[in-house]
XYZ file of C-alpha atoms in Angstrom:
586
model
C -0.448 27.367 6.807
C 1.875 25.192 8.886
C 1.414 21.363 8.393
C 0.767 18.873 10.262
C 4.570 17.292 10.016
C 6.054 20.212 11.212
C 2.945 20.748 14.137
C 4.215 17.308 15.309
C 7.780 17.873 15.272
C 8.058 21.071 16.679
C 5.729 19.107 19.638
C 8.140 16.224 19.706
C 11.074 19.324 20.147
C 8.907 20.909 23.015
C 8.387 17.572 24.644
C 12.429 16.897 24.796
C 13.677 19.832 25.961
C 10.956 20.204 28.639
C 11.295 16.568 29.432
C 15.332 16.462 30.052
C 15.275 20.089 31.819
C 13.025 18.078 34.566
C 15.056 14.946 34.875
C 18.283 17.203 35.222
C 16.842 18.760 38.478
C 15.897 15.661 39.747
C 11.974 16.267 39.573
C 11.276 12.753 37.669
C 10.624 9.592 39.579
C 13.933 6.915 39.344
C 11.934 4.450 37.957
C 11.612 6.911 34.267
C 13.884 7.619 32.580
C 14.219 10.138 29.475
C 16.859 10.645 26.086
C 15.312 13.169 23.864
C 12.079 12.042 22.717
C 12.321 8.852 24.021
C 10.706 8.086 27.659
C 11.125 4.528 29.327
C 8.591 3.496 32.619
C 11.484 0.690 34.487
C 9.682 -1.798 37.027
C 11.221 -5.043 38.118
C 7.987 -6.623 38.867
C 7.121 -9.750 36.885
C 9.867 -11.721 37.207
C 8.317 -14.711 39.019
C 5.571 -15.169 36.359
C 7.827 -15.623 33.650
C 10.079 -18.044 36.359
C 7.249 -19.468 36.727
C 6.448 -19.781 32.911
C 9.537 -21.063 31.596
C 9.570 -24.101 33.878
C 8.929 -26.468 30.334
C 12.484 -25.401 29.022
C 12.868 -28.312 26.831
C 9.467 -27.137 24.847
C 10.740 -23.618 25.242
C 13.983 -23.885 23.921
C 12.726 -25.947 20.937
C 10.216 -23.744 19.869
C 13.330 -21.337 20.086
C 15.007 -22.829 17.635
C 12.236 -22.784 15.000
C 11.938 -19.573 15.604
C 16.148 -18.756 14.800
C 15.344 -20.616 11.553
C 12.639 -18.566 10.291
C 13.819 -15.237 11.753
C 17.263 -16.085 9.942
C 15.423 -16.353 6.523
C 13.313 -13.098 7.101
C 16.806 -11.452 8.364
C 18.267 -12.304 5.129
C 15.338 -11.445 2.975
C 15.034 -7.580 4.793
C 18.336 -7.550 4.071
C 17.686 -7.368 -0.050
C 14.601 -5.779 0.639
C 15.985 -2.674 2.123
C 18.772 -2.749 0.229
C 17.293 -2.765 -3.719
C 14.730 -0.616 -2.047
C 17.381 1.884 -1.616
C 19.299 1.352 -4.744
C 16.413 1.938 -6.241
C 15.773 5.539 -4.896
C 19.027 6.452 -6.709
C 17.466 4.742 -10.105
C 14.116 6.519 -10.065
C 14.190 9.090 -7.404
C 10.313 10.296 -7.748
C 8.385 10.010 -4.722
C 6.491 7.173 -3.894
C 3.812 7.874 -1.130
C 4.722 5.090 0.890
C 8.080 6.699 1.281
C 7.464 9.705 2.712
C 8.839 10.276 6.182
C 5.744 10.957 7.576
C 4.277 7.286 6.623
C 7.588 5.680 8.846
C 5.884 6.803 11.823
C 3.256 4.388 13.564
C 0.500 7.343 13.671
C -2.821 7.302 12.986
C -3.995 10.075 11.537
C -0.622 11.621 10.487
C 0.297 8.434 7.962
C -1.898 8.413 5.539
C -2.799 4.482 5.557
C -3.440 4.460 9.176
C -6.545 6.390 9.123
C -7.320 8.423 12.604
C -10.504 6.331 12.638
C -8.867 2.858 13.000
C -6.418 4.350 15.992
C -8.662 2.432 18.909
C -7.589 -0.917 16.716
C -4.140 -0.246 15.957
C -3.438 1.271 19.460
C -4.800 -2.288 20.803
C -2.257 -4.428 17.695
C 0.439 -2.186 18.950
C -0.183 -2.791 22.943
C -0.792 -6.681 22.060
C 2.377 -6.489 20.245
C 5.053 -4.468 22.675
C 3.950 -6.934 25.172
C 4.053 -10.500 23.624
C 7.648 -9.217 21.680
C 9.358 -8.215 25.264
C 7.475 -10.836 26.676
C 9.231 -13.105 24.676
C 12.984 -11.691 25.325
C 12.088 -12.094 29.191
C 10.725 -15.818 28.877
C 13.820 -16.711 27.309
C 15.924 -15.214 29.400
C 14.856 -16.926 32.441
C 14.652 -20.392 30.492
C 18.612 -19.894 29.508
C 19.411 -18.612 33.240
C 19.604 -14.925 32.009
C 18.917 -12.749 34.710
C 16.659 -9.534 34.224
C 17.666 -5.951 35.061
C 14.224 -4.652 34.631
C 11.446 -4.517 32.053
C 8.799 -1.994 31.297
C 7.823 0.742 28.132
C 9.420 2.935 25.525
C 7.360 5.929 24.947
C 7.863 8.053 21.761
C 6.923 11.714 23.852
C 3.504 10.095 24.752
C 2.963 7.913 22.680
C 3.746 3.774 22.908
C 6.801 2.831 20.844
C 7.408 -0.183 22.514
C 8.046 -2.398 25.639
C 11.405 -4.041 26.576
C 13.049 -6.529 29.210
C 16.736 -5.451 30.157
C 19.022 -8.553 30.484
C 21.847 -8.691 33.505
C 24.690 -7.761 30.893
C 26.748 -9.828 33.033
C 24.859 -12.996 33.141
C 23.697 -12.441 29.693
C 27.729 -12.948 28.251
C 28.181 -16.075 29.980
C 25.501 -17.325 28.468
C 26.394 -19.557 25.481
C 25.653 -18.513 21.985
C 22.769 -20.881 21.091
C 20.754 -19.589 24.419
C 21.497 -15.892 23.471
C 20.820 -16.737 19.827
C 17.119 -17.773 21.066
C 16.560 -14.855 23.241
C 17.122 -12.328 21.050
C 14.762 -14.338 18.470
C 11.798 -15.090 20.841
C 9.827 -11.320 20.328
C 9.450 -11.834 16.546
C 8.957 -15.401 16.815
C 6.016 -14.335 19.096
C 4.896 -11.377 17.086
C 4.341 -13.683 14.285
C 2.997 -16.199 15.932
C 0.376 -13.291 16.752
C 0.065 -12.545 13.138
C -0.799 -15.999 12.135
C -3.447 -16.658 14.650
C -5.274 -13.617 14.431
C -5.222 -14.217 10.576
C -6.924 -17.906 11.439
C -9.610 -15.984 13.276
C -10.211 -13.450 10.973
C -10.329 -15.979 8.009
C -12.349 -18.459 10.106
C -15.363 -17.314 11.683
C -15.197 -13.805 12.104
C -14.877 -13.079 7.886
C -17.044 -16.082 7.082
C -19.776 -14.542 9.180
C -19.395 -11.405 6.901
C -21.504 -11.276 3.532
C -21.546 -7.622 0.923
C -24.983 -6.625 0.441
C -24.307 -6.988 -3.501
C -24.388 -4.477 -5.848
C -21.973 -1.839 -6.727
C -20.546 -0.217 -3.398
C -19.866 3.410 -3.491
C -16.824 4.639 -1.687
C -16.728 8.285 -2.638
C -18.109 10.544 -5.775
C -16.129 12.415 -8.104
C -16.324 16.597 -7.064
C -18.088 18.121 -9.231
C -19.442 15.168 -11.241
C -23.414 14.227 -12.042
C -23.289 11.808 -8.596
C -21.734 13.828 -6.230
C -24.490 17.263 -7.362
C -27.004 14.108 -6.391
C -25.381 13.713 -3.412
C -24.275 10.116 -4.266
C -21.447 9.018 -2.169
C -19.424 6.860 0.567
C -21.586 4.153 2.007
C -24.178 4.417 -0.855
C -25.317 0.755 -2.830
C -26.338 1.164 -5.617
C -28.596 -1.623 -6.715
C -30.419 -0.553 -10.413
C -30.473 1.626 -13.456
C -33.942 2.951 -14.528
C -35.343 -0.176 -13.038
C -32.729 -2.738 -14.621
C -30.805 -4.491 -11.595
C -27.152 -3.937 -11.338
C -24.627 -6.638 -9.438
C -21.336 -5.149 -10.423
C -19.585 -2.672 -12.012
C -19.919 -4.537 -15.588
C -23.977 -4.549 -15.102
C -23.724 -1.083 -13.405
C -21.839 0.133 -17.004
C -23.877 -2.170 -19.566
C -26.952 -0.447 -17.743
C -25.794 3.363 -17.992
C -24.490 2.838 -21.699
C -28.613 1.263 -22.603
C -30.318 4.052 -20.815
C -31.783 6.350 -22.803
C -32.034 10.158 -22.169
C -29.998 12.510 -19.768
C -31.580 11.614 -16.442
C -31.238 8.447 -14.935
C -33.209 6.497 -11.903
C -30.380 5.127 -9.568
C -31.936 2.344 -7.436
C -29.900 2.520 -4.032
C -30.174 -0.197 -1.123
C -32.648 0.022 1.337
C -34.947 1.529 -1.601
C -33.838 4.900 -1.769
C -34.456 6.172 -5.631
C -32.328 9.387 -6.529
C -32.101 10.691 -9.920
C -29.128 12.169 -11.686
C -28.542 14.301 -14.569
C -25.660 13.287 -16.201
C -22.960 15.520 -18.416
C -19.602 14.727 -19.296
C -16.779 15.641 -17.651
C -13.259 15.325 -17.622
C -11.338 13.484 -14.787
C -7.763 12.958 -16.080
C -6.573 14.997 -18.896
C -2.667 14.918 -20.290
C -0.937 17.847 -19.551
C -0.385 20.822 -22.439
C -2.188 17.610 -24.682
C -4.124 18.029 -27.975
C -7.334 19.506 -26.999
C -6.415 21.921 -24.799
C -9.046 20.604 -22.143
C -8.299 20.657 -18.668
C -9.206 18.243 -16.053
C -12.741 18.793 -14.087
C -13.795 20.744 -17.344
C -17.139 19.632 -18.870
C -17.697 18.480 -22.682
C -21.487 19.779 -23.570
C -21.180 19.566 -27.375
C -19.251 18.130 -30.381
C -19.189 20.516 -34.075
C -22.402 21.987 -32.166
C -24.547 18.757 -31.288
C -24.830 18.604 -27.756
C -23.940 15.469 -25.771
C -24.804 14.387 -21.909
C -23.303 10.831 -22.142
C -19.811 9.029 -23.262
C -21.816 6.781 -25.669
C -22.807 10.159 -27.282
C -19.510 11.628 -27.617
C -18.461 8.327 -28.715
C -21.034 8.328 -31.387
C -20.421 11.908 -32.133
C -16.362 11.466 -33.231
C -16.801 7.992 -34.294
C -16.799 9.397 -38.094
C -14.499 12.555 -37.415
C -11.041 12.386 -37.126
C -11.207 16.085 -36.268
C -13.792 17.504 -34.436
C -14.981 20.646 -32.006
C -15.563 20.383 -28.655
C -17.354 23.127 -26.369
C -17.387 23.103 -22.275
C -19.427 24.584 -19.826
C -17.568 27.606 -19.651
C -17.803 28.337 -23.386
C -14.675 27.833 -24.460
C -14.209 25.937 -28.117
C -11.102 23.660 -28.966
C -10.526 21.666 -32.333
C -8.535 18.645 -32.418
C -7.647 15.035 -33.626
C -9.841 12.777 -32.376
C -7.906 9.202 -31.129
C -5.356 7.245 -29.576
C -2.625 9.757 -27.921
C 0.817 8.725 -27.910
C 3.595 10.251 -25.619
C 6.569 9.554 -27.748
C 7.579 7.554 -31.205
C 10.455 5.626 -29.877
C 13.911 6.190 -31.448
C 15.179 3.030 -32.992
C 11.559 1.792 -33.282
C 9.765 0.193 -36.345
C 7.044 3.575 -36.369
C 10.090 5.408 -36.374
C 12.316 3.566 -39.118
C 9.119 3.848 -40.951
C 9.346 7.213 -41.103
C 7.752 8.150 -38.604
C 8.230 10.968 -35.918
C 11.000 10.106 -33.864
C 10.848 11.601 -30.330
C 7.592 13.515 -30.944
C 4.024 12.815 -29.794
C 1.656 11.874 -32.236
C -2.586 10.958 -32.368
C -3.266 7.845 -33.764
C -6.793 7.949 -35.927
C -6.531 5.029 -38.199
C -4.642 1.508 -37.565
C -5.245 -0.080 -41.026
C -8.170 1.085 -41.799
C -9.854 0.684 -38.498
C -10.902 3.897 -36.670
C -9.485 4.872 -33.552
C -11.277 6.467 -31.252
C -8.772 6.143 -27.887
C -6.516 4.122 -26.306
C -8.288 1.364 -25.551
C -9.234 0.714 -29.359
C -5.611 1.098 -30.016
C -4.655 -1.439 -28.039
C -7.013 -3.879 -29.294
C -5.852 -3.436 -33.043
C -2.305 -4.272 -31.993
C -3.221 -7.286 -29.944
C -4.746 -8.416 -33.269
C -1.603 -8.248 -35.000
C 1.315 -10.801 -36.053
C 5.181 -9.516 -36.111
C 5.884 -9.073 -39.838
C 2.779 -7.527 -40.785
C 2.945 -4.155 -42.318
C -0.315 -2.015 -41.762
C -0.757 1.694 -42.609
C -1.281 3.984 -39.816
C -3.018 7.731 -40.370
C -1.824 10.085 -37.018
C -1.383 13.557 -36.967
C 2.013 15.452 -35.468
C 1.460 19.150 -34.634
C -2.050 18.879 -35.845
C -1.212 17.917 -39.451
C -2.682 14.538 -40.802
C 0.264 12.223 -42.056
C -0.177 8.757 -43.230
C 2.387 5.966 -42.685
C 3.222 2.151 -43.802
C 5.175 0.535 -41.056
C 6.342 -2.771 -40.903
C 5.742 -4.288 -37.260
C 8.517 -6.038 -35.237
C 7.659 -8.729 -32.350
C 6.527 -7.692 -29.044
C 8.631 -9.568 -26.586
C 5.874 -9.309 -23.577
C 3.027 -11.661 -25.478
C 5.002 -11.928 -29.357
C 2.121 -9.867 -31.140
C 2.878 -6.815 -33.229
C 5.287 -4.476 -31.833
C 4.429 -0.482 -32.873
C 7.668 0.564 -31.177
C 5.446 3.926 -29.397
C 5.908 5.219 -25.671
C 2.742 5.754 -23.639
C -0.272 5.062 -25.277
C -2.434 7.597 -22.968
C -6.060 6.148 -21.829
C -8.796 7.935 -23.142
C -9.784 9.873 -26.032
C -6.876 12.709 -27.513
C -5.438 12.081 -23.840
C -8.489 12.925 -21.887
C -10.658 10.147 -19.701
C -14.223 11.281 -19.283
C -16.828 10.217 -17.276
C -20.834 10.986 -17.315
C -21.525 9.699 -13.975
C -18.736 10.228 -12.005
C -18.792 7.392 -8.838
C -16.007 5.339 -7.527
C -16.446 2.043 -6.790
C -15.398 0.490 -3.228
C -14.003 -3.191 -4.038
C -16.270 -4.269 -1.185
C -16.321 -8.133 -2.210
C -12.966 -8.269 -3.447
C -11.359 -7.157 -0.083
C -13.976 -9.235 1.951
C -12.573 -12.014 -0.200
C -9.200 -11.639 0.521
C -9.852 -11.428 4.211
C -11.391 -15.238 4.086
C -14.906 -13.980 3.582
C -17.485 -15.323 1.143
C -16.221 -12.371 -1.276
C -15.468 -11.932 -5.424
C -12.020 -13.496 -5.267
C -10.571 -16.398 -7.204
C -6.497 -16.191 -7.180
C -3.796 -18.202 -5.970
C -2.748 -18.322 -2.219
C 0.249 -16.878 -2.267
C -1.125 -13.549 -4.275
C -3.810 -13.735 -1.490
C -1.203 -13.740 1.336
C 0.289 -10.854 -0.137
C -2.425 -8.834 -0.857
C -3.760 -9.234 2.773
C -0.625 -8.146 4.044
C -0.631 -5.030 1.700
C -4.300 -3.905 2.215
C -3.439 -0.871 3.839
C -1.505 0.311 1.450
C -3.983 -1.334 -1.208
C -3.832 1.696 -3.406
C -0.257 1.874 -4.086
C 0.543 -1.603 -3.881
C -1.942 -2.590 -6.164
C -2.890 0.180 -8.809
C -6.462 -1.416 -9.987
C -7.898 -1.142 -6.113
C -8.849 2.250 -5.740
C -9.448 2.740 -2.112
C -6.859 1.013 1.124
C -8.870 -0.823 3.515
C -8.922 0.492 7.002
C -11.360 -1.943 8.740
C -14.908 -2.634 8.543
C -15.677 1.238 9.945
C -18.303 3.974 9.669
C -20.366 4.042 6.224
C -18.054 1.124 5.045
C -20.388 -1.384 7.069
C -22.994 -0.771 4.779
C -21.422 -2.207 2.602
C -21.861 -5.264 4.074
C -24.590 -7.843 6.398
C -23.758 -10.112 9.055
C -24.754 -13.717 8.382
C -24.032 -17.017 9.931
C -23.106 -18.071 13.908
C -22.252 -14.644 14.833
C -25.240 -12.997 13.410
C -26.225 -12.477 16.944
C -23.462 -10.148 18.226
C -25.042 -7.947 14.890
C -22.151 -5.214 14.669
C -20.098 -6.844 16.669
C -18.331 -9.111 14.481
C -16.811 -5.883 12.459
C -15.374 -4.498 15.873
C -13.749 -7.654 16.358
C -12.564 -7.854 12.459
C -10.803 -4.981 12.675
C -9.107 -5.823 16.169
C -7.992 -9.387 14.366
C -6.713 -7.375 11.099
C -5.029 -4.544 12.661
C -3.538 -6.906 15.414
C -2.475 -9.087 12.470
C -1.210 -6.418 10.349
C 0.850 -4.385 13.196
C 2.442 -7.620 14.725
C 3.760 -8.846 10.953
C 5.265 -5.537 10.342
C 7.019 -5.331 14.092
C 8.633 -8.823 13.563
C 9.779 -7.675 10.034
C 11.226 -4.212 10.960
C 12.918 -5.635 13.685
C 14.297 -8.414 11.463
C 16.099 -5.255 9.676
C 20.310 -6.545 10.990
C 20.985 -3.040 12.275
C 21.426 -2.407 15.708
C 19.992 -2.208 17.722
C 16.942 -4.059 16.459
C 16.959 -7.638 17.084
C 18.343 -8.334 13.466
C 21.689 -6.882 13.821
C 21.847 -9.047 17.498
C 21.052 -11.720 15.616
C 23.424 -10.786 12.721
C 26.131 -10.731 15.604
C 25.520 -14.105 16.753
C 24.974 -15.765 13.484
C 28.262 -14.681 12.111
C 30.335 -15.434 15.832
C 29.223 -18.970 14.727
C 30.483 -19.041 11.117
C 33.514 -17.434 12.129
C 33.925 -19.451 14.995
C 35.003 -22.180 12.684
C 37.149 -20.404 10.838
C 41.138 -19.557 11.854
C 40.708 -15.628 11.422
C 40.272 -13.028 13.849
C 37.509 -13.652 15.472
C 36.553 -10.272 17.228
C 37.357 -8.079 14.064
C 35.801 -10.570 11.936
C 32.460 -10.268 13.763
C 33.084 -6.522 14.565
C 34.104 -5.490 10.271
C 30.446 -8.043 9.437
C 28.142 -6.190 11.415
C 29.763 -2.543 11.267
C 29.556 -2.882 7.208
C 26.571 -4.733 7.231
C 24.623 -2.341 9.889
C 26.204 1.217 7.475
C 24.792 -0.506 4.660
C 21.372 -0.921 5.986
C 21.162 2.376 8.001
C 22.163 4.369 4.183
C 19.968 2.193 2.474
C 16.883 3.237 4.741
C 17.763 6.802 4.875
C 17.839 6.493 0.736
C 14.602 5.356 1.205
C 12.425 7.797 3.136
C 14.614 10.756 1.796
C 16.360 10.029 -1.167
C 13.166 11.197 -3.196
C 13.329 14.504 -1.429
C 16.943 14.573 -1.952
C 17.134 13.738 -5.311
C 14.396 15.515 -7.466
């Protein structure tokens, strides 16, 4: 089955060749013009509004300058940014979702964070953006004196890539380098300008109006897991456990682990009851580990007494080190029962010790105190002091082994240091589950966006999670879903509260215009802050190093020309490392 990458650029292939055969008979209008995929509508209308506009030069020209300064220090920071981004494609060369090619492309639907449902919104950021970024070039132009070829829109086949303003080349070289200097800085400078009032909105009245139902949110259900054969899922609230309330996901777990019996009454918002029949299954399981179980496989019994919850398999190994499990299907597997490590480190105190060196081991017993998984694991080491010796029972190949190791200081926090490589979660390298939801972080991301949400953390972590939100899963491992808006069942997640209670939904439409305006305006200032031309960062680039070199005696043309040559191949491999080094390289 073809996919949808290739579907688009074997369109994108149609759409050039079709489009240049017509423009080399003569069959498109003068004003378009077409090279490749790229289309661009010319018009020389407008002109005498932005005359008109940049009468108040002396304002216009100062808020030009501020603009130089920042864009200079965003310049310079893209400039390490790409750069270690792509250094670090040669250092670890696996894939990272937000690098595929696919995700470079302004899409919705195609890059997987700009879901096809949220393409009204970013269609409108993108629009608001082209115009108030070109918009900017032209204003500036006509408050240095630069004259104006033409302006209009870049089209990427059909779709809008962006707008532009074409200076008088001419008039544009005699103007001096402090007016072209502002020029080319005056579409970012507006772009984020943009971005930071659209952000005021959003955290102001429009997010403040905004209030999550409570409860624990449900953004999707496991497949095949107890919830999703109940038909639990996306936009689902689920407020109560066999009639004790639940306000989070610590109540919502404290409640499951005290109810008693298989079948459970799940209170949902709006009082809707369902009931669900839990089992336990497995949702991440290690790869050829020691149990032999595979992911999506369910646990019914352990040594032949059947179990339906975690806290019953829990209770069920808690005194066997080795035990047999049975799934669904039948099948039997015996194995250790604890804390699965990846690795003994070479060099490390488990391995001076005598222990396995390059091998994976389970971990049962850490001085005496069982170990049931990973998470118990890690508690016994946090308890420890560097120094301290403390016997450890694992078994290697599935024969017990008992060890005395002297610990050595961890140089993250200074407790004990084990000297092991990946400590897998779960039990024997499996992670089960007996109800099988996963939470949406409803009040978490309304808090981020200004709203009365679950959120106490600096500013500056705030700033950049907003700014990452679409991306939230990647960019931030523990939030399990990206936000795309206040759309479809997510809205029922949440009430409208406050002033704007009377435009009801209303206020979400105009949340997500504010956020995705936001979000697609602070991402076109920063690209084009990349110094490669022909963005306006390698203009820029151009004109900030004719005025360092301008006061030096050196050459001044090959000075400028050898700067921005190196500094533009530089960026240009670095980006190409990238979005295709991973493909390239593994």
């Amino acid at each position: 089955m073809v996919d949808t990458l290739t579907l688009v650029l074997a369109g994108v292939l149609a759409y050039s060749l079709g489009a240049t055969a017509l423009d080399r008979r003569g069959y498109l209008p003068a004003f378009l013009k077409v090279s490749g995929p790229i289309t661009t509508l010319h018009t020389k209308r407008g002109r005498a509004a932005l005359d008109w506009l940049a009468r108040p030069k002396r304002f216009w020209r100062a808020f030009g300058n501020i603009g130089v300064g920042f864009g200079l220090f965003i310049l310079a920071g893209m400039f390490l940014t790409v750069l270690f981004s792509g250094i670090s494609s040669l250092q670890q060369p696996e894939a990272n979702p937000i690098q595929e090619p696919k995700n470079a492309l302004v899409i919705p639907g195609l890059n997987d964070f700009l879901p096809l449902a949220a393409a009204p919104e970013i269609i409108f950021g993108l629009l608001v953006g082209m115009i108030v970024h070109e918009g900017g070039h032209g204003l500036l132009c006509r408050v240095e004196d630069i004259d104006i070829d033409s302006m209009g829109v870049a089209l990427f086949t059909i779709i809008p890539l962006g707008a532009f303003v074409e200076p008088d080349e001419e008039s544009r070289a005699k103007a001096d380098r402090g007016a072209q200097t502002r020029m080319f800085a005056a579409g970012v400078t507006n772009n984020f300008v943009i971005t930071a009032l659209a952000f005021l909105l959003l955290f102001g009245p429009v997010a403040g109006s905004i209030q999550a139902v409570g409860g624990v949110a449900v953004g999707g259900a496991l497949p095949g897991s107890p919830a999703a054969d109940a038909s639990l899922g996306e936009g689902d609230v689920i407020t109560g456990i066999n009639g004790t309330e639940v306000t989070n996901q610590s109540t919502l777990r404290d409640a499951l682990g005290d109810a008693d019996g298989r079948t459970v009454a799940v209170s949902l918002h709006e009082d809707e009851t369902k009931r669900i029949q839990r089992s336990v299954f497995v949702t991440v399981a290690v790869l050829d580990g020691p149990l032999g179980i595979d992911r999506g496989d369910t646990i019914t019994s352990v040594n032949g007494t059947a179990v339906h919850t975690v806290s019953g398999l829990v209770d069920a190994v808690e005194n066997r080190t080795v035990a047999t499990l049975e799934t669904a299907d039948g099948n039997q597997t015996t194995g250790p029962i604890g804390a699965y490590v990846s690795r003994v480190a070479e060099g490390g105190p488990f391995a001076d010790d005598g222990g396995p060196a390059g091998e994976s081991v389970v971990i049962t017993r850490f001085d005496g105190t069982r170990i049931i998984g990973q998470s118990q694991l890690l508690d016994a080491l946090e308890g420890t002091d560097p120094g301290e010796t403390v016997d450890i029972e694992a078994y290697v190949d599935g024969e017990r082994r008992t060890y005395s190791v002297t610990l050595e200081e961890n140089p993250r926090d200074g407790t004990g240091f084990l000297g092991v490589v990946g400590i897998q979660p779960g039990i024997s390298g499996i992670v089960v589950n007996d109800f099988g939801i996963q939470s949406y972080p409803a009040e978490t991301y309304l808090g981020i966006l200004g709203g009365n949400g679950d959120l106490d953390i600096p500013l500056g972590q705030q700033i950049i999670l907003l700014i990452t939100l679409p991306l939230a899963s990647v960019a931030a491992p523990g939030l399990t879903f990206n936000f795309a808006g206040f759309l479809g069942p997510i809205t029922d997640f949440y009430t409208v509260t406050g002033p704007l209670a009377g435009l009801g939904g209303g206020v979400f439409v105009v949340a997500n215009l504010l956020f995705w305006t936001a979000w697609v305006n602070l991402n076109l200032a920063v690209f084009n802050l990349i110094p490669l031309f022909p963005l306006d960062g390698g203009h820029l680039l151009r004109t900030g190093t004719e005025s360092i070199v301008a006061r030096t005696p050196v050459n001044k043309r090959w000075a400028v020309r050898t700067v921005t040559v190196s500094v533009g191949l530089v960026m240009f491999g670095s980006l190409m490392l990238m979005l295709f080094g991973p493909q390239l390289l593994t």
